Short mmCIF file of C-alpha atoms in Angstrom, two decimals:
data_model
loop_
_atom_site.label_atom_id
_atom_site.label_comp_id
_atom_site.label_asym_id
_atom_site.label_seq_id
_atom_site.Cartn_x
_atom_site.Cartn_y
_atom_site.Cartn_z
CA UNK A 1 -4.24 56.20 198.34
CA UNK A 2 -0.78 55.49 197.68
CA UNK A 3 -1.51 54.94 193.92
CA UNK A 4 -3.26 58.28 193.73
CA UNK A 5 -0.41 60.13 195.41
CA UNK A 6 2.38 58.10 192.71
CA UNK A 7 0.66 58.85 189.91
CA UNK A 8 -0.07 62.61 190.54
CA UNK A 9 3.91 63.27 190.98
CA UNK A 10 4.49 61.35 187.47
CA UNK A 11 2.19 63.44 185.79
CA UNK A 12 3.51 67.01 187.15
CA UNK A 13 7.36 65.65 186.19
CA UNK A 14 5.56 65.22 182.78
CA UNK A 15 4.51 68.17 183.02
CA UNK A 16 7.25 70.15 183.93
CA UNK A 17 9.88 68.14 180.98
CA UNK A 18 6.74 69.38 177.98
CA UNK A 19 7.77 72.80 179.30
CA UNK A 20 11.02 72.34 179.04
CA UNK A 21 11.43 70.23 175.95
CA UNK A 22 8.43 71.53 173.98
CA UNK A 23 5.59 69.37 172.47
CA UNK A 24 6.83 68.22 168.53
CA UNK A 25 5.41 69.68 165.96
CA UNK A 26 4.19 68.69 162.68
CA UNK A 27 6.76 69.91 159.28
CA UNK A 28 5.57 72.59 157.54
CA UNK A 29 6.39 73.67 153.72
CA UNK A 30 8.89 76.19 153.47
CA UNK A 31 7.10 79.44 152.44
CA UNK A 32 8.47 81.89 149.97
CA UNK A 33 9.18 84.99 151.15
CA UNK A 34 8.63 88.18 148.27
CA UNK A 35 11.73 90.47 148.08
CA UNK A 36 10.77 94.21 149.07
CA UNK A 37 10.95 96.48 145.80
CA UNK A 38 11.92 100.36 147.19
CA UNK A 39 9.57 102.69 145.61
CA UNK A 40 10.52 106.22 145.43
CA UNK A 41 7.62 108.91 144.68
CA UNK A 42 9.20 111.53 142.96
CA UNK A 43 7.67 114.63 141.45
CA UNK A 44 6.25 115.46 137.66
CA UNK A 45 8.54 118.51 137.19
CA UNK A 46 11.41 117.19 138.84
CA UNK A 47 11.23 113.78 136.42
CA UNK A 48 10.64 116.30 133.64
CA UNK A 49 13.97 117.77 134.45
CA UNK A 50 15.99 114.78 134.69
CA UNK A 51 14.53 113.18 131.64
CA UNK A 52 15.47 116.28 129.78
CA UNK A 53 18.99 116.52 128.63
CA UNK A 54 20.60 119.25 129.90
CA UNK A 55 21.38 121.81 127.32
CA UNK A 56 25.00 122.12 126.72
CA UNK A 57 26.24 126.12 127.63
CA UNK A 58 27.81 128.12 125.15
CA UNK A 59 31.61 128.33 125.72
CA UNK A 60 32.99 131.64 124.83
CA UNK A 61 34.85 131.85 121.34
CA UNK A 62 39.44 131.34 122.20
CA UNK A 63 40.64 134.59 121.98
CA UNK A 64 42.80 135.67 118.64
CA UNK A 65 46.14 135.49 119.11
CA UNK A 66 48.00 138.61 119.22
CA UNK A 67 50.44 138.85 116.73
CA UNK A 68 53.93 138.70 117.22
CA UNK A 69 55.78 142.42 116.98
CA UNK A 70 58.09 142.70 114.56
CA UNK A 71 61.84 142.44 115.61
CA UNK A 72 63.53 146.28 115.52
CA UNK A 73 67.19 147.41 115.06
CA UNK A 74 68.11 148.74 118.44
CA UNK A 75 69.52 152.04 118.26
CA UNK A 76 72.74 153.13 118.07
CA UNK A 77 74.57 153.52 121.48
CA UNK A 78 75.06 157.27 121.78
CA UNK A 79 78.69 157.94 122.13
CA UNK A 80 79.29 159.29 125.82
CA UNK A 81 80.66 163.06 126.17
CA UNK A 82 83.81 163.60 127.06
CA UNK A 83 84.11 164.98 130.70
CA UNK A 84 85.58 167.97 130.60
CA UNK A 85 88.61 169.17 132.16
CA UNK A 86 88.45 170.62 135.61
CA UNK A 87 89.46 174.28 135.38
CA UNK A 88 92.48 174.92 137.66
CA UNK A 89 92.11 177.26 139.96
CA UNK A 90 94.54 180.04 141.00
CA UNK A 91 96.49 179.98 143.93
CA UNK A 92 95.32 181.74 146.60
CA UNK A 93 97.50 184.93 147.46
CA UNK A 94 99.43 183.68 150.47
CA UNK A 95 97.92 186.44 153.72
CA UNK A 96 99.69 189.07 154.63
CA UNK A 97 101.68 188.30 157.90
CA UNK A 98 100.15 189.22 161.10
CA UNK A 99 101.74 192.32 163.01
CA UNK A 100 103.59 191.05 166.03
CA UNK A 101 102.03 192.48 168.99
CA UNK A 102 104.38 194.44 170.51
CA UNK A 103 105.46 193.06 174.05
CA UNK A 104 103.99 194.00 177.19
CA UNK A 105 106.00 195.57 179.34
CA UNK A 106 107.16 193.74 182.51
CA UNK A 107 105.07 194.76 185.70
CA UNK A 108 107.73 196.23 187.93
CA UNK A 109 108.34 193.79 191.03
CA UNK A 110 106.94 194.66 194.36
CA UNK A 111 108.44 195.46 197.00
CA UNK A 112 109.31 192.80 199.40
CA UNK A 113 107.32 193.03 202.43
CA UNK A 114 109.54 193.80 205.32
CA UNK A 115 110.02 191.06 207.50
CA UNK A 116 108.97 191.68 210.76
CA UNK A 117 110.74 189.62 213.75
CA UNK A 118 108.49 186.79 215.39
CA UNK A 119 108.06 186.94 219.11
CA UNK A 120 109.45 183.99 221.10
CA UNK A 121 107.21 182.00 222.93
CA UNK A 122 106.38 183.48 226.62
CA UNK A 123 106.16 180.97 229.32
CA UNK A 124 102.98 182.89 230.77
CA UNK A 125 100.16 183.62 229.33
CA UNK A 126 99.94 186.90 227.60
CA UNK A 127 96.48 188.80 226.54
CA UNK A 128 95.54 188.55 222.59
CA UNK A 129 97.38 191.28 220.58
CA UNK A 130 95.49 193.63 218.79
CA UNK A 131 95.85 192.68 214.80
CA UNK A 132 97.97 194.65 213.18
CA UNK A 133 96.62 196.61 210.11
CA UNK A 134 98.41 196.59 206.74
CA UNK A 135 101.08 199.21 206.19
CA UNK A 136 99.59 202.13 203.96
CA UNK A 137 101.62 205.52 203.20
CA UNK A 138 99.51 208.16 204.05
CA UNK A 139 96.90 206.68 205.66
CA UNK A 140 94.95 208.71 208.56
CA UNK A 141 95.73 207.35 211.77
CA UNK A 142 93.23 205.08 213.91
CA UNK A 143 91.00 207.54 216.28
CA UNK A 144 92.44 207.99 219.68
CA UNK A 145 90.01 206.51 222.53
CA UNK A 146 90.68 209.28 224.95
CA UNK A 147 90.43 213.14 223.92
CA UNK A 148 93.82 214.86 222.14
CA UNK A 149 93.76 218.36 224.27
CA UNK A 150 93.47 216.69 228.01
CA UNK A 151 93.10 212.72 228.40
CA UNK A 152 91.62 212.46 231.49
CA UNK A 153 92.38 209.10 233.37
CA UNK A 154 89.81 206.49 233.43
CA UNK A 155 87.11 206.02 236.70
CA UNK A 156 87.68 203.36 238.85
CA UNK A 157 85.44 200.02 237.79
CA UNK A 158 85.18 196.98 239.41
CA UNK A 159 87.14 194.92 236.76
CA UNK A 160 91.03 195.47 236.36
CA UNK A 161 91.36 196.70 233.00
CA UNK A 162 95.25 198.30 232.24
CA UNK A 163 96.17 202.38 232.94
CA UNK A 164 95.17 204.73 230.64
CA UNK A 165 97.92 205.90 228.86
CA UNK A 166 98.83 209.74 230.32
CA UNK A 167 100.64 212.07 228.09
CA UNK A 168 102.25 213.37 231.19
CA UNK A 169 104.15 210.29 232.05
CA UNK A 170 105.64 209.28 228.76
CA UNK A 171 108.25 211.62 228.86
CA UNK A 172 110.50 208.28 228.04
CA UNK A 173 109.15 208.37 224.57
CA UNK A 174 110.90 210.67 223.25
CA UNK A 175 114.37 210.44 225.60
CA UNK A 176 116.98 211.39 223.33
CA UNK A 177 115.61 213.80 220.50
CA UNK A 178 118.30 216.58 219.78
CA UNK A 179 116.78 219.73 219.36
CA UNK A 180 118.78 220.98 216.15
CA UNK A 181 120.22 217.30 214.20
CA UNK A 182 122.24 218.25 210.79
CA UNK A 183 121.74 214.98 208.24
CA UNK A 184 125.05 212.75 208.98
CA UNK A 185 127.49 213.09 205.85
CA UNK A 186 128.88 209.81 206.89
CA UNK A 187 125.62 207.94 206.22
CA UNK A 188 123.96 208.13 203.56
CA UNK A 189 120.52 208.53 203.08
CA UNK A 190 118.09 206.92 200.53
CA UNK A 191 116.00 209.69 198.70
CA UNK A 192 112.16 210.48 199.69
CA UNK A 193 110.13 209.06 197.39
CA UNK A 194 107.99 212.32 197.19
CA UNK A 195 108.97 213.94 193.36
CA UNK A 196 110.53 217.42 194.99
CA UNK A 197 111.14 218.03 198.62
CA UNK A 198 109.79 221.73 199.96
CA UNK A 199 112.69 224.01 200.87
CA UNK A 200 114.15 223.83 204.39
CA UNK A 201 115.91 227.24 205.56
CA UNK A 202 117.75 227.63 208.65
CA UNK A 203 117.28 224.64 210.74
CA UNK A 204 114.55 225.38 213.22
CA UNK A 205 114.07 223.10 216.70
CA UNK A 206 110.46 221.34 217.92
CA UNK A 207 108.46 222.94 220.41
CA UNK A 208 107.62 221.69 223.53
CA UNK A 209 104.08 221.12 222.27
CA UNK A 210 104.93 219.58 218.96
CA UNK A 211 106.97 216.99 221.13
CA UNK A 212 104.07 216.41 223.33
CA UNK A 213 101.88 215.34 220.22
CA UNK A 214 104.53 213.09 218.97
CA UNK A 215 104.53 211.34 222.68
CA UNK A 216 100.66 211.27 222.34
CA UNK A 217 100.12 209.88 219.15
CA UNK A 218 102.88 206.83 219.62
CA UNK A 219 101.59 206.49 222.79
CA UNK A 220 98.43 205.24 221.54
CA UNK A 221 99.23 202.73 219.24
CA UNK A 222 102.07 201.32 222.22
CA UNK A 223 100.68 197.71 224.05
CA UNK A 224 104.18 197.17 225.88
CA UNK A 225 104.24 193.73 227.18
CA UNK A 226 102.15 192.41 230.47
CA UNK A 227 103.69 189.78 232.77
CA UNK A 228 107.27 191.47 232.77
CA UNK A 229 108.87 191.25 236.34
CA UNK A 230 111.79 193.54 235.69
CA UNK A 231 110.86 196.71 233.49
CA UNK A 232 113.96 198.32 233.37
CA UNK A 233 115.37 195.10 230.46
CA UNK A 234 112.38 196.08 228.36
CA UNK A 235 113.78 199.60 227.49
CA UNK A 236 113.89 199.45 223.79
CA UNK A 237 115.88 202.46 221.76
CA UNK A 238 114.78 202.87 218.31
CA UNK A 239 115.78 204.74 215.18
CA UNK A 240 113.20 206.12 212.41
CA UNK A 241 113.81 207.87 209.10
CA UNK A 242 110.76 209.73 208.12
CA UNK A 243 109.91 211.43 204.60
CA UNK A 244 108.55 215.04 204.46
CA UNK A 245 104.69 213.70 204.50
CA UNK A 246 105.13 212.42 207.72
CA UNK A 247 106.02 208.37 206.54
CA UNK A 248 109.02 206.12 207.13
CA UNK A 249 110.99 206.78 204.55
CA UNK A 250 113.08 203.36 205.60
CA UNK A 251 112.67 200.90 208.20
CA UNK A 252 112.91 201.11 211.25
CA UNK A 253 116.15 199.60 213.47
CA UNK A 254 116.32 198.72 217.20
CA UNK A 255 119.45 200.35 218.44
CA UNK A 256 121.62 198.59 221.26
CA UNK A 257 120.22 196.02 223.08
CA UNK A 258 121.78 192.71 224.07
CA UNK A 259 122.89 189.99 221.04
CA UNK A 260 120.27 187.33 222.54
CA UNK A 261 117.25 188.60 223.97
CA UNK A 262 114.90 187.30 226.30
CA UNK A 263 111.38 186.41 225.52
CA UNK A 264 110.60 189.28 227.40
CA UNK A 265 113.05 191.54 225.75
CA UNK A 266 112.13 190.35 221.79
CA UNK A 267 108.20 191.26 222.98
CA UNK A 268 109.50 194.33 223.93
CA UNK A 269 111.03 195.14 220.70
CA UNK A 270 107.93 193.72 218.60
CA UNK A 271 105.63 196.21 220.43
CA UNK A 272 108.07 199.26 219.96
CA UNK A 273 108.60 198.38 215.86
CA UNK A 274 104.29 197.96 215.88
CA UNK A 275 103.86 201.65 217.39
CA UNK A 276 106.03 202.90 214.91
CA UNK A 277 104.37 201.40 211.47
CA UNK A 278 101.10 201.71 213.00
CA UNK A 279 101.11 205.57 214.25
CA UNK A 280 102.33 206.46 210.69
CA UNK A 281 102.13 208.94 209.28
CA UNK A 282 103.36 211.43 211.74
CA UNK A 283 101.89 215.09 211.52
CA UNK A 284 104.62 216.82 212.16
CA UNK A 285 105.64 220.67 210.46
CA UNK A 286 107.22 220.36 207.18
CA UNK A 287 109.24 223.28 207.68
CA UNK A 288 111.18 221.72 210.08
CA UNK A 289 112.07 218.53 208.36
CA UNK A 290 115.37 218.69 208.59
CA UNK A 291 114.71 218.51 212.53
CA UNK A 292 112.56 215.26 212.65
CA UNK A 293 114.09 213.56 209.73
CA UNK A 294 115.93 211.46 211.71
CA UNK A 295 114.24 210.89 215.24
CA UNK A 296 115.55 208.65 218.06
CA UNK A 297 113.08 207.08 220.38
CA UNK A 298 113.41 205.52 223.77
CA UNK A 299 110.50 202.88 224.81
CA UNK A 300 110.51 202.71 228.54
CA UNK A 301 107.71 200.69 229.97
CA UNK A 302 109.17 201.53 233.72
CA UNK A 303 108.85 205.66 233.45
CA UNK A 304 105.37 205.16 230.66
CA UNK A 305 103.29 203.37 233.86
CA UNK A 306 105.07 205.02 236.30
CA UNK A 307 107.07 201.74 237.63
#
């Protein structure tokens, strides 16, 4: 049993080394091997074509060459003109001088405006004055608010407004007016502006009624001045020279009064010279120039309101 068993593994080790190693086996001749020949099957018209020489192609004849052109003289370098000479051209005749323009004459110088004396400042306060219109010679004067014939005083309203102005109560206007004044040989006069001056006779005197309408129509371009405690300072005399169309003829001047007025007093005088510019021209009757060519007038605000 144990035999059996031995040599069963002996013959599966033999076994398993025949598979590895490999049984021997017998030498052989060495057998020649034929080399491959390529074969290439190639067409009857294409081996006619490559047996065939190729015919060689006719190569175009070299072109002649073209012959060489024969050397000429070169011509003769024309000789170059001779510019020619620039004519000269006459002077131009010099032009004739310009006329000188004669000069134009000088504008004559205006007048210098007449200075008009500033107001000193009140201490109270005073109601706006009116503006006061450019002076113009013979220039209608502004429309009176209340009739000519017979101002009638204003109703009663609820707000204080200031008195109507009442041609019966300004006899003060017109205080000191002589009623026949001869022109003063002692002073002299400067001459109307008007070209010719009508003729005057005999010296004649204003009516009552031509007074009257020379109160009226100064009295309504007067604003004396409000806030004044004592009316009788604010009497203002004044002295105008009129032409025979009714228009100062020179300025008016303030006459008396004290060297250094009040406020109250240079207001006083403002107003007055205002009334007189602005009522001009006066309508007065040019017959009787020579009786209102020289007019003195008394501004007195006491007797004008009645104070």
């Amino acid at each position: 049993m144990r035999g059996g068993v031995l040599i069963s593994g002996l013959l599966h080790v033999a076994l398993v080394v025949i598979a590895i190693v490999g049984l021997p086996a017998p030498s052989l001749a060495p057998v020649d091997v034929a080399q491959p020949i390529p074969i290439e099957i190639v067409e009857i018209d294409e081996f006619t074509r490559i047996t065939r020489e190729p015919e060689p192609e006719a190569q175009p004849a070299p072109p002649e060459p073209e012959p060489e052109p024969e050397p000429q003289d070169a011509p003769e370098p024309e000789p170059e003109p001779q510019p020619e000479p620039e004519p000269v051209s006459e002077p131009e005749p010099a032009p004739a001088p310009k006329p000188t323009p004669a000069p134009a004459p000088e504008p004559e110088p205006a007048p210098a405006p007449e200075p008009e004396p500033v107001p000193a400042p009140e201490p109270e306060p005073a109601p706006e004055p009116e503006p006061e219109p450019e002076e113009k010679v013979n220039v209608a004067p502004p429309a009176p608010p209340a009739p000519r014939l017979r101002p009638t005083p204003p109703k009663p309203v609820v707000q204080e407004r200031k008195p109507a102005f009442d041609p019966g109560r300004i006899a003060a206007l017109l205080d000191k007016l002589p009623e026949e004044r001869k022109p003063a040989p002692q002073r002299p006069q400067p001459a109307p502006e008007t070209p010719q001056q009508p003729r005057i006779g005999a010296q004649t005197s204003l009516t009552i009624s031509e007074l009257d309408a020379i109160r009226q129509q100064i009295s309504q371009c007067w604003s004396p001045p409000v806030g004044a405690t004592n009316a009788a300072d604010l009497v203002v005399t004044m002295l105008i020279w009129l032409n025979p169309d009714g228009s100062l003829a020179r300025p008016p001047q303030v006459k008396g009064g004290p060297l250094v007025p009040s406020s109250y007093q240079r207001a006083a005088q403002d107003a007055a010279l205002r009334a007189v510019r602005r009522c001009a021209p006066y309508r007065l009757p040019v017959e009787k120039y020579s009786s209102w060519r020289e007019i003195e007038l008394t501004f007195d605000p006491s007797r004008m309101f009645g104070g």
